[in-house]
PDB file of C-alpha atoms in Angstrom:
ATOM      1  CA  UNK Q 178     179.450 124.357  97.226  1.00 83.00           C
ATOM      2  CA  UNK Q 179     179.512 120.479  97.653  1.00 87.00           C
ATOM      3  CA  UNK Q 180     183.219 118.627  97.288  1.00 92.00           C
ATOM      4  CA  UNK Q 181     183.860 115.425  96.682  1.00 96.00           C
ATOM      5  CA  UNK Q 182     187.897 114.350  97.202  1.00 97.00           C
ATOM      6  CA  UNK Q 183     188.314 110.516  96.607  1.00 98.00           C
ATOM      7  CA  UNK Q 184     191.834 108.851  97.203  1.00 97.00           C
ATOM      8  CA  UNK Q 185     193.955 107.400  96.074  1.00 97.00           C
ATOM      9  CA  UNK Q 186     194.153 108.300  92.497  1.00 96.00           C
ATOM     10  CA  UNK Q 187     194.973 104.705  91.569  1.00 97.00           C
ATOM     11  CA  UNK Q 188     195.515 101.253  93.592  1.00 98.00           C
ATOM     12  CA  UNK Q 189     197.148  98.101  92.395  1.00 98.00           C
ATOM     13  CA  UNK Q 190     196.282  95.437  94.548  1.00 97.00           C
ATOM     14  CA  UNK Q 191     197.098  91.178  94.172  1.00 97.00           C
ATOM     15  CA  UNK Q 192     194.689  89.002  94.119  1.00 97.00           C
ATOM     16  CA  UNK Q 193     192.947  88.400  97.642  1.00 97.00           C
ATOM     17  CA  UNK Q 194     194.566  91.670  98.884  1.00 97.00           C
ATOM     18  CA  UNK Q 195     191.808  93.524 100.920  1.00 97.00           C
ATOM     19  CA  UNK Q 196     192.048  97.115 100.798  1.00 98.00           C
ATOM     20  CA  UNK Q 197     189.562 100.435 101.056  1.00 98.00           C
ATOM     21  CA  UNK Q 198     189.302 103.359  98.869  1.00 98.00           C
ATOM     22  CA  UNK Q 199     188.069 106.950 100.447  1.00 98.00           C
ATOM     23  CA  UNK Q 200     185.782 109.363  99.654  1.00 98.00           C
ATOM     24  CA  UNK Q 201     185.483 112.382 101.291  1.00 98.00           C
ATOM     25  CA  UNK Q 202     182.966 114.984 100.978  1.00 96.00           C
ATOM     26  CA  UNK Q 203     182.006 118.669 102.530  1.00 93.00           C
ATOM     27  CA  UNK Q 204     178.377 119.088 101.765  1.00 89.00           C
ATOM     28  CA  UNK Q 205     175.424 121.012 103.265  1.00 84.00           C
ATOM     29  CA  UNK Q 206     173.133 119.000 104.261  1.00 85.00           C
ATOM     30  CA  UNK Q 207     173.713 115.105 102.919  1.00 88.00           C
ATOM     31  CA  UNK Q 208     170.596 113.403 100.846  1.00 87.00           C
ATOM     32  CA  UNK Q 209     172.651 110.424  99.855  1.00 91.00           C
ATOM     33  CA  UNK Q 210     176.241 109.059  98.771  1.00 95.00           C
ATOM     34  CA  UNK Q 211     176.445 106.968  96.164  1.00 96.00           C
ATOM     35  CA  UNK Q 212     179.037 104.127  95.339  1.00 98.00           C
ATOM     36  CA  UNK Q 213     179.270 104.178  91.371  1.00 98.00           C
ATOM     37  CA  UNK Q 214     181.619 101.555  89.162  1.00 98.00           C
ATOM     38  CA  UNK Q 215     183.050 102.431  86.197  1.00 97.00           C
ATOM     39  CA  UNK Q 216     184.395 100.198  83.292  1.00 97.00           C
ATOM     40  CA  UNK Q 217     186.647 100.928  80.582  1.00 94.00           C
ATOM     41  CA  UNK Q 218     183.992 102.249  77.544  1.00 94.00           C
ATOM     42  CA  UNK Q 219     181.155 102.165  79.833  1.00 96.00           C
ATOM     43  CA  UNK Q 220     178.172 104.807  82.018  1.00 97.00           C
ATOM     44  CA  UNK Q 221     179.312 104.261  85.472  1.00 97.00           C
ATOM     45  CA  UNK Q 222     177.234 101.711  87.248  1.00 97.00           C
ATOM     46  CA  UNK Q 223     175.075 102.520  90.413  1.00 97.00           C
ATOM     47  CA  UNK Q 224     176.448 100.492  93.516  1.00 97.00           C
ATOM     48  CA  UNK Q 225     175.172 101.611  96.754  1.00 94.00           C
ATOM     49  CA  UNK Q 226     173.210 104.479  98.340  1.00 94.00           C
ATOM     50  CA  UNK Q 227     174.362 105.577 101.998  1.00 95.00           C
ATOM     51  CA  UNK Q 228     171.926 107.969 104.001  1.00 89.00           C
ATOM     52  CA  UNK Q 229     173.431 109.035 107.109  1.00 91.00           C
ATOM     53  CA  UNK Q 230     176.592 108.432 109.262  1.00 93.00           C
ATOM     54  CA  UNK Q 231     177.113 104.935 110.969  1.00 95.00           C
ATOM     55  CA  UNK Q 232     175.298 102.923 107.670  1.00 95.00           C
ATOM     56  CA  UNK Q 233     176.739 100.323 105.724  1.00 97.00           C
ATOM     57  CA  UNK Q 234     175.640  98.331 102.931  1.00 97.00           C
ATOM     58  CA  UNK Q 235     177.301  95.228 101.194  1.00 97.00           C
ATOM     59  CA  UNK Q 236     177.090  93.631  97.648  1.00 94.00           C
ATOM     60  CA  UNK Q 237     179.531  90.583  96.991  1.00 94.00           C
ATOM     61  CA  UNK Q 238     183.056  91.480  97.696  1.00 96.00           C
ATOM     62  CA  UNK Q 239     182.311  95.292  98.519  1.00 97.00           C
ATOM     63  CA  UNK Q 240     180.927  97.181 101.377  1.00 98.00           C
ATOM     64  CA  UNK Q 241     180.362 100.642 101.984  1.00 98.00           C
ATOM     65  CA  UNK Q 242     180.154 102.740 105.179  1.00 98.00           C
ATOM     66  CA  UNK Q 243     179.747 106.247 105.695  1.00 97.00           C
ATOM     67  CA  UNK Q 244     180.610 108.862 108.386  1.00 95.00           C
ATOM     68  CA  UNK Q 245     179.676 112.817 108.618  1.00 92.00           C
ATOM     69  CA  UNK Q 246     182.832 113.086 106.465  1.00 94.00           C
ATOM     70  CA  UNK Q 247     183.956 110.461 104.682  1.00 97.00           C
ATOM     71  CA  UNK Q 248     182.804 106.916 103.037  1.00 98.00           C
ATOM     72  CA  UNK Q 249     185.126 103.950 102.353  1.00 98.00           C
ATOM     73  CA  UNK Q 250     184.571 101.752 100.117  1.00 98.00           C
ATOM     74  CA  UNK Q 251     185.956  98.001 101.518  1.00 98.00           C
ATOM     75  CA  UNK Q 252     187.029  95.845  98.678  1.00 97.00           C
ATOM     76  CA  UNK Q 253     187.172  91.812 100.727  1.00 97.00           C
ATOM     77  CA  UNK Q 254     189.491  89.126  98.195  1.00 97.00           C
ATOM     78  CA  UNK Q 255     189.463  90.833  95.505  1.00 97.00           C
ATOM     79  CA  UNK Q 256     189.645  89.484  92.226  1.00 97.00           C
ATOM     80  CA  UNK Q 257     191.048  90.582  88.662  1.00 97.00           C
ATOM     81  CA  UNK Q 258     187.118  91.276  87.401  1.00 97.00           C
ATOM     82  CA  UNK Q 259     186.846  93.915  90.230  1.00 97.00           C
ATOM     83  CA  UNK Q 260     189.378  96.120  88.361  1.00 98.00           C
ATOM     84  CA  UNK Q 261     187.595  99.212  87.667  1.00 98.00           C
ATOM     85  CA  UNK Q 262     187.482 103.019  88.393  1.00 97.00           C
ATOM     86  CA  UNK Q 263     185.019 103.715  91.390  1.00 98.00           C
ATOM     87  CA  UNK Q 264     183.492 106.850  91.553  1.00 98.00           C
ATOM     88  CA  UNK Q 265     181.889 108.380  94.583  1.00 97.00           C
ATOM     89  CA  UNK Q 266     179.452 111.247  94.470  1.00 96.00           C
ATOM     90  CA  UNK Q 267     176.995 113.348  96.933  1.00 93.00           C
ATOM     91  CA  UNK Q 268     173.603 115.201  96.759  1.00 90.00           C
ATOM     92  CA  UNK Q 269     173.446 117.655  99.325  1.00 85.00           C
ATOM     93  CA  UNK Q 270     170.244 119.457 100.521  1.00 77.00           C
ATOM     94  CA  UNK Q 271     171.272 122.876  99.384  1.00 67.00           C
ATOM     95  CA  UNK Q 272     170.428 123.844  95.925  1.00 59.00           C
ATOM     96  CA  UNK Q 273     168.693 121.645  93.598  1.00 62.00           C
ATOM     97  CA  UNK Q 274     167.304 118.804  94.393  1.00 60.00           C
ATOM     98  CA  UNK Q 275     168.449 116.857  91.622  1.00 71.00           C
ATOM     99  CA  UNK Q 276     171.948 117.744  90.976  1.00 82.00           C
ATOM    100  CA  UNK Q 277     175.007 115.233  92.029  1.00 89.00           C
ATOM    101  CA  UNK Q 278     178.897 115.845  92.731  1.00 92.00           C
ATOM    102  CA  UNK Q 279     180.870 113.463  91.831  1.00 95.00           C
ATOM    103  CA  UNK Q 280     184.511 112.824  92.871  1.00 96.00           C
ATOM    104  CA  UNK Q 281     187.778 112.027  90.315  1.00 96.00           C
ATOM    105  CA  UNK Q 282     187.652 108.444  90.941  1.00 96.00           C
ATOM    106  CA  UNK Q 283     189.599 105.821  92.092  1.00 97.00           C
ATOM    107  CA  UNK Q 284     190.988 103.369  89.589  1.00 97.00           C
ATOM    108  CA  UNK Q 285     191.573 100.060  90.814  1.00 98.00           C
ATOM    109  CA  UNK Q 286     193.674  97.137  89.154  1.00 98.00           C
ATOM    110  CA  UNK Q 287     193.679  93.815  90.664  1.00 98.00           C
ATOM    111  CA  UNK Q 288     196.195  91.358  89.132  1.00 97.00           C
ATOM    112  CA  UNK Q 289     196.045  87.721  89.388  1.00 95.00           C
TER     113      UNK Q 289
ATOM    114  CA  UNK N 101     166.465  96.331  80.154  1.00 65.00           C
ATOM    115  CA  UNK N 102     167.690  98.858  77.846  1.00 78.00           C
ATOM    116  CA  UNK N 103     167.861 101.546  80.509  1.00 95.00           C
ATOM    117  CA  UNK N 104     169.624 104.588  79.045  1.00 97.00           C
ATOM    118  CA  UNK N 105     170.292 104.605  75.315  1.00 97.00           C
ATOM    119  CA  UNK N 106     172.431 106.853  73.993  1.00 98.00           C
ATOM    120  CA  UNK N 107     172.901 107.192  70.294  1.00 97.00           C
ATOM    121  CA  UNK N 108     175.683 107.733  68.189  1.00 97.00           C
ATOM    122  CA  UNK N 109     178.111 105.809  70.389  1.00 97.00           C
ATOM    123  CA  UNK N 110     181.196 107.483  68.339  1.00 97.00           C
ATOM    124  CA  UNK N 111     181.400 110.897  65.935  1.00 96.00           C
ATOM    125  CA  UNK N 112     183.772 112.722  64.947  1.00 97.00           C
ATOM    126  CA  UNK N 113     183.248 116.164  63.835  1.00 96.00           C
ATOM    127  CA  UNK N 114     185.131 119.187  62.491  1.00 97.00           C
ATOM    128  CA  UNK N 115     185.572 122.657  64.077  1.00 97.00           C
ATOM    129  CA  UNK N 116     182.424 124.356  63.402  1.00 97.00           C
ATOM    130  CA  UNK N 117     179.774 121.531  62.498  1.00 97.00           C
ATOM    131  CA  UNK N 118     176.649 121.217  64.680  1.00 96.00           C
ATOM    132  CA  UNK N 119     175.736 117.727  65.628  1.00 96.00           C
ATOM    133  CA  UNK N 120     172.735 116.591  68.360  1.00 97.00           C
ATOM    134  CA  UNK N 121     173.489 113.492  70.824  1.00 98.00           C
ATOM    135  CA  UNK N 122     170.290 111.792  71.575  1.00 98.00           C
ATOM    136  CA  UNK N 123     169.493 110.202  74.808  1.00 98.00           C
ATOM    137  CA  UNK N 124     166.247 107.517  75.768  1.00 98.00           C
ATOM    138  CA  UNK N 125     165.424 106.059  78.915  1.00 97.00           C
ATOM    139  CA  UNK N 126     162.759 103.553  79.239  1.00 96.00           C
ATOM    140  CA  UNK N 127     161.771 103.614  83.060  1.00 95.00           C
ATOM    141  CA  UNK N 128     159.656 106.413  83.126  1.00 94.00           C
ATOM    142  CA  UNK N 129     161.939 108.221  84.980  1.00 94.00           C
ATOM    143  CA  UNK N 130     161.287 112.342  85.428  1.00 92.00           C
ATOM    144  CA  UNK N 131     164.854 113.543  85.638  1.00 93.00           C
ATOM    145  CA  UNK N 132     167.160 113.513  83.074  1.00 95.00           C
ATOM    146  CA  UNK N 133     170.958 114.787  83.019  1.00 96.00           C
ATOM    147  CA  UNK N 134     173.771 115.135  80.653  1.00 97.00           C
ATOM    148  CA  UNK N 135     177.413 115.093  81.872  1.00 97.00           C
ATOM    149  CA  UNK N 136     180.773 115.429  80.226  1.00 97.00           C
ATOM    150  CA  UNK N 137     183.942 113.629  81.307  1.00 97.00           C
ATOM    151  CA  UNK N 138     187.172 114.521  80.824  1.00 95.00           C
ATOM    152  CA  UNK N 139     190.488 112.789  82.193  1.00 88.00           C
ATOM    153  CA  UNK N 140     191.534 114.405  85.206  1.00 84.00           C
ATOM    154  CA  UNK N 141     188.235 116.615  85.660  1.00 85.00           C
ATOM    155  CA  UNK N 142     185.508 113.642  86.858  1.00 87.00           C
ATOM    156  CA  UNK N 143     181.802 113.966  85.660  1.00 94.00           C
ATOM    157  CA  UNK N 144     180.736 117.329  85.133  1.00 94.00           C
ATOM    158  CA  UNK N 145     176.968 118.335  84.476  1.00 94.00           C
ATOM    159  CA  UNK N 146     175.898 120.354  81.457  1.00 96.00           C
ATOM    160  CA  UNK N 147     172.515 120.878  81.359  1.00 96.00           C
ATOM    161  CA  UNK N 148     169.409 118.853  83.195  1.00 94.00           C
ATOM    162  CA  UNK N 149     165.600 118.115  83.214  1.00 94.00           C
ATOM    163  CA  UNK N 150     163.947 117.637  86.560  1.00 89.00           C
ATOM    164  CA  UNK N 151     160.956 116.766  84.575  1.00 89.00           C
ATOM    165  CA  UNK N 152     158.952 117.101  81.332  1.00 90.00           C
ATOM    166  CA  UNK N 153     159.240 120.850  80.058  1.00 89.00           C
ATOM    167  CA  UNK N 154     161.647 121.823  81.799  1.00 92.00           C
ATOM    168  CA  UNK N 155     165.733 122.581  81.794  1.00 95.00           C
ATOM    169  CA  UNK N 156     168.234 124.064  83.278  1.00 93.00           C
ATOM    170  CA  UNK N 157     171.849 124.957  83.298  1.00 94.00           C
ATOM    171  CA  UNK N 158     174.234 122.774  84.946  1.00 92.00           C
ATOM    172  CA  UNK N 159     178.372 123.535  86.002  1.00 91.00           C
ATOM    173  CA  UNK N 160     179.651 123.685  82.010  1.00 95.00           C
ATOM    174  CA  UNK N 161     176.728 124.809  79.905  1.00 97.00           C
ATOM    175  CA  UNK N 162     178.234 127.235  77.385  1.00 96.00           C
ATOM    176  CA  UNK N 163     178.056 125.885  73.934  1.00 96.00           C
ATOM    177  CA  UNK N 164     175.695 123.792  74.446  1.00 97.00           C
ATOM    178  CA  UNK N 165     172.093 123.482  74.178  1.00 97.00           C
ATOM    179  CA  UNK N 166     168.975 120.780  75.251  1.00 97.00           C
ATOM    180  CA  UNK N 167     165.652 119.431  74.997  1.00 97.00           C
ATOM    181  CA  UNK N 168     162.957 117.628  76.682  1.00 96.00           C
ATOM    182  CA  UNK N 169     161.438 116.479  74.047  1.00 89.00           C
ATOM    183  CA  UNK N 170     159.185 114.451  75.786  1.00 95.00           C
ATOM    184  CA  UNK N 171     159.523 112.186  79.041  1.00 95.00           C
ATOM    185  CA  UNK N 172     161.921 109.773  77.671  1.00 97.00           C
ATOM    186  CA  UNK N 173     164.294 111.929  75.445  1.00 97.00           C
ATOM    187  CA  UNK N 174     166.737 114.334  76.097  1.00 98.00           C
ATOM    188  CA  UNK N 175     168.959 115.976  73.325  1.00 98.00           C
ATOM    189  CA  UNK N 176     171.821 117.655  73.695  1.00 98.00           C
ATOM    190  CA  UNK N 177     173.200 119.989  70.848  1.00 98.00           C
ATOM    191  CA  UNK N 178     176.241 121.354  70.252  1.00 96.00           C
ATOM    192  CA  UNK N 179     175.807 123.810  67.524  1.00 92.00           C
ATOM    193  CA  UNK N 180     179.247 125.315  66.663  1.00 96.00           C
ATOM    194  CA  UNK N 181     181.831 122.337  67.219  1.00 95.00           C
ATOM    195  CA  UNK N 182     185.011 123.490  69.126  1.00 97.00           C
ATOM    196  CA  UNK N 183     188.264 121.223  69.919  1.00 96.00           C
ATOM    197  CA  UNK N 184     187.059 122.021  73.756  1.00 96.00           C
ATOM    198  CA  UNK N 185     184.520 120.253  73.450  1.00 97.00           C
ATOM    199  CA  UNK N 186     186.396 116.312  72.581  1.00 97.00           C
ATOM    200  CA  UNK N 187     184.811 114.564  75.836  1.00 97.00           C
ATOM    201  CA  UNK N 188     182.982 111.777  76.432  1.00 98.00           C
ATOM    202  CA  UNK N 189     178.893 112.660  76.821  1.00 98.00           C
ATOM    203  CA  UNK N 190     176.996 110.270  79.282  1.00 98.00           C
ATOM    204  CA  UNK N 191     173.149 110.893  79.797  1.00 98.00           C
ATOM    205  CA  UNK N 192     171.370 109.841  82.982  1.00 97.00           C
ATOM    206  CA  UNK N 193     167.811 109.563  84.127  1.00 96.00           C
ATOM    207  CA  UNK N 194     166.690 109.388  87.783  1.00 93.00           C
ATOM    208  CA  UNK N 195     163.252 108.792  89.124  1.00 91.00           C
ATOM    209  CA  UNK N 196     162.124 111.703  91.121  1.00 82.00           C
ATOM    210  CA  UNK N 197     161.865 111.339  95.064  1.00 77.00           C
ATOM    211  CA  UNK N 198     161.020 113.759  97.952  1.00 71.00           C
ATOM    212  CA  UNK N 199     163.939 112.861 100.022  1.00 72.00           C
ATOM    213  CA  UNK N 200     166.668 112.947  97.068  1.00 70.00           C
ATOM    214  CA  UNK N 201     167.595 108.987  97.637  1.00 79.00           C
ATOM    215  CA  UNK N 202     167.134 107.793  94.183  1.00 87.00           C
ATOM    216  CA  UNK N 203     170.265 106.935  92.017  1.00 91.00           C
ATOM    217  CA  UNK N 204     170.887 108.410  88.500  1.00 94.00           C
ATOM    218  CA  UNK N 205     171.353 105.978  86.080  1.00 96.00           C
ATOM    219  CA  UNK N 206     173.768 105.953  82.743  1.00 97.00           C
ATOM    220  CA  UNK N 207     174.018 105.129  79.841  1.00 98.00           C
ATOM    221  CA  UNK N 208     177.249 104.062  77.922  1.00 97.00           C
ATOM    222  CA  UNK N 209     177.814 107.261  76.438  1.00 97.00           C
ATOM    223  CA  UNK N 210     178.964 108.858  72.881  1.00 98.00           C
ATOM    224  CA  UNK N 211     182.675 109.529  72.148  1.00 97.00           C
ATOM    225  CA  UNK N 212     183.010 112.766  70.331  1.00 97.00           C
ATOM    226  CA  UNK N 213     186.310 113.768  69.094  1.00 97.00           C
ATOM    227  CA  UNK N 214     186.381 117.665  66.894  1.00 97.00           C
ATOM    228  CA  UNK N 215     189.069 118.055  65.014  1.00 95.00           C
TER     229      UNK N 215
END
């Protein structure tokens, strides 16, 4: 069965304050990891799509990498319109070809 | 774009009622999902469509039921209303790849409160 753990739960962060949030994942066979962001009374929003261990990709302020474990999700300067909950999920190549696992999310607050 | 359009955006229902969330997606996408979330418990799949005509059962199916109606709408019904069942529904379509890379994409989801 694929897992998805992301941490922390929650991360306050200043202005400019660079930080990472984790994902990590146990799956059998990886298809893809994707980066998802969620606002407050809104369907999370697709990010990023990793494929396989050493890739990153980067949009604005955020990058992405990936590992046969874990991905981290590298916030650069952030700023107060970033705040958000992040959610991280994997589609493994067991099973159904169509099914994701998402994590819990991390929700992020940047103040000014 | 419109994307994924899911419709109402807020009921509220008593214990018992039956009540059908609709779901349309205008980029011709094959797949077709519908997910709960709950605080605490992340997004969990109900029920999906890998394509026209067919369904099948996802992680938390019971009490609920679906259709494909066609290739851009996908219902979801619940038809005895239970206090459980106070989540928030997102839909999501995906279009269908050999190598699983595509994205699923959401809409902004219907807020269902039973009381």
């Amino acid at each position: 069965e694929d897992q998805v753990t992301q941490s922390p739960e929650a991360l306050r962060l200043q202005e400019g304050e660079s930080s990472s949030l984790n994902c990590s994942y146990t799956v059998s066979g990886l298809r893809g990891l994707f980066w998802y962001r969620q606002d407050p009374g809104k369907g999370p929003e697709f990010l990023f799509t990793l494929y396989s261990a050493g890739e990153e990709k980067e949009k604005e302020r955020l990058k992405a990498t990936l590992t046969k474990k874990e991905s981290f999700l590298h916030i650069t300067a952030p700023k107060p319109e970033d705040s958000a909950t992040y959610l991280c999920a994997v589609q493994g190549a067991g099973g159904s070809n169509y099914k994701l696992t998402f994590g819990k999310g991390t929700l992020l607050t940047v103040n000014p | 774009n419109a994307g994924v359009t899911q419709t109402p955006k807020f009921q509220v229902l008593k214990t018992g009622q039956s009540m059908t969330l609709q779901c349309a997606q205008d980029m011709n996408h094959n797949s077709m999902y519908w997910y709960r979330q709950d605080p605490g418990m992340g997004l969990r799949l109900i029920y999906y469509s890998a394509s026209e005509g067919t369904t099948d059962k996802g992680e938390v199916p019971n009490g609920y039921n679906v259709s494909r109606l066609n290739k851009r709408e996908f219902s979801l019904r619940l038809e005895s209303a239970a206090p459980s069942q106070t989540s928030v529904y997102f839909c999501a379509s995906r279009a269908t790849d050999r190598g699983g890379h595509q994205p699923q994409h959401f809409g902004d989801g219907t807020r269902l409160s039973i009381l």
